[in-house]
Amino acid sequence: MEQFDYKFRKVYQPAFDKVPAEARAHLFGVDYVHMRGKQGGDLFVTRHGWGCVESILPEAWFVDERFRKVGRALAGATGAVYRVPVAHRARSNFALVVKFSRAAQDTSITVLDDGLHLDRQEKARVEEAEFLSPFEEFGNVVRLRAAARSAIPTKHPLAIYSPPTRYLDWQLGRNSGIAWRMNRALEASQRGVPEERRIRYDWERLYILLYRWIDGFDAEAAMKSGAISRETMEALGQEARNELRRFGWMVCDHKPRHVIIRAARSGRGILASERRIRWALIDYELLVLREPAGASVPTEEPARRVSG
């Protein structure tokens, strides 16, 4: 079993900012604690994840394929994504989203529009879309959260784990050209960092992203169950898309399944306030800036709110 010394040979776990400098990393605008496991795996823990580090250690969800045996694959996910309940010192219903990164794999997106009314620029971004690298995905989520705050709720990014097992190129299906571009971007995000402390991708290994689970129902499933109408489902998708656009972002494969309708705290029914259905965005592997960095973002009228 792979073990990580998150106490750094101390009696107690240090505060995030007190972790030794040599175990810190800053990638795409996100701070991490980087730990090397005794078997050679790498675990990168964010500020969000540091407070629940015992719940995100691989022994809690990865060892013996617990993500399959204890967790469940998420219906409708196009990649390998699981919900895994894990023990937490203070929460009885804490769960992780375990997502295997598809970085450097070829992307094939069919634009159906489906009432989302993509403009020319957005369609161009879709045509050139690539699955984000693990650290870039977390970086984009953190930037979106900082800009949009409560306007676009998202899952908390907790950690990235790269197990020590190695694979042949054909087993992972990665494109060497895409991997090269991702290497360059990762290097650029570490300007000023001494060469010996720089983080580099190892494309012979997996990268697994851990998010905190959000309770709720995806909009498409809610529509199929009769909880909401098709019109409401489409309106929710459009509202999420408009809110993203208002802050300068887009999801290249945006669809109703990427919008979670928040569950009421009682566990029954839909969470709503002032007759507005509360939702969250849950898929980020194709979350990108709508315009190139540095370009001005056009303002829009506030997105139409969807009432329950």
Phi, psi and omega in degrees: 000130180285135182238147180234132180271083182280356175263353178051051176063022176253171178287321182241155176294128180286158172298155184308313183284354178259001177294141180308142185303325182290347178256013180253148176217150178228108187231125180051039176083005182245134176273139179227152159262123182254121179238135175262126181284165182291342177258004175102002176283165180236134178235123180247115186250130179276175175300321179298323184276339187296327180288346178231035187301326180297333181277345183247004172297144183307329180298338182278337188215341187256316184304137181059027178055045178300331180297335176269317188282320180264322180275187178219143176291141182279126180297137177086349179288136181275343175251193178270103183226134185226150167258125184231114174289136180225158178290143179221141186296337185234347185238130183277342184239036182282137180216153178253151163260118180256113186236119178280122184294140175255022182305139178072002172274152179294144183249136176228110183241128175259122181270110178264345183070305172048045176082003183272346172055058178293138176271179185300319182294319179293321178295325177295320179294324178295317183296331181258010187293144173225146175301135182290150172290160184304311183288329177289322177300310178299320179299317180293321178297316180295320178295318178296316180299321181292324182280314188269335182050234186284351180294328178227086179296142177224172173288150175284126174282122188255313186194162173234128181241133175240103180297158183285344183299137180252152182229160173281157183306315185292337181288330182260346174065033182270146181268121186296327178293317178294317179300321179298317179296322179292324175299316181297318180295320179294319176299316182297330181284353183242028178301136181089349178275131178306143184309316185289347180254001182286144177269137178228147176289145172245099190285002173268002182237160175281157169232128185238125181262136180245125175239160173278135181292141173248125178289141178157194182226134177291152190299324180292316178296322179296322178293316182294331179278351181090004181290327176224163179275166175299321180298319178293319178301312181294323179293323177295317177299319179291321178299315179297317179297318180294320179295318176301314181296325180299329180260008175089017183238167173204157172251120191296332178246038185304134181205163181303331180294342180274359179248118179263127173276122186292137179279147175297152184297337177288347183089356180239130177085186187255140178281127180216151175219136183052041178066012177259130176290129180273131183224169176217154178266133190234359182235129190227004186289350175232031177276116184223160171296136181294324179239160178303149180305134179097345179281152179285147181256120181295143178276154180226164171294149178306143181297148179293130180277145181257122181265154180276000000 
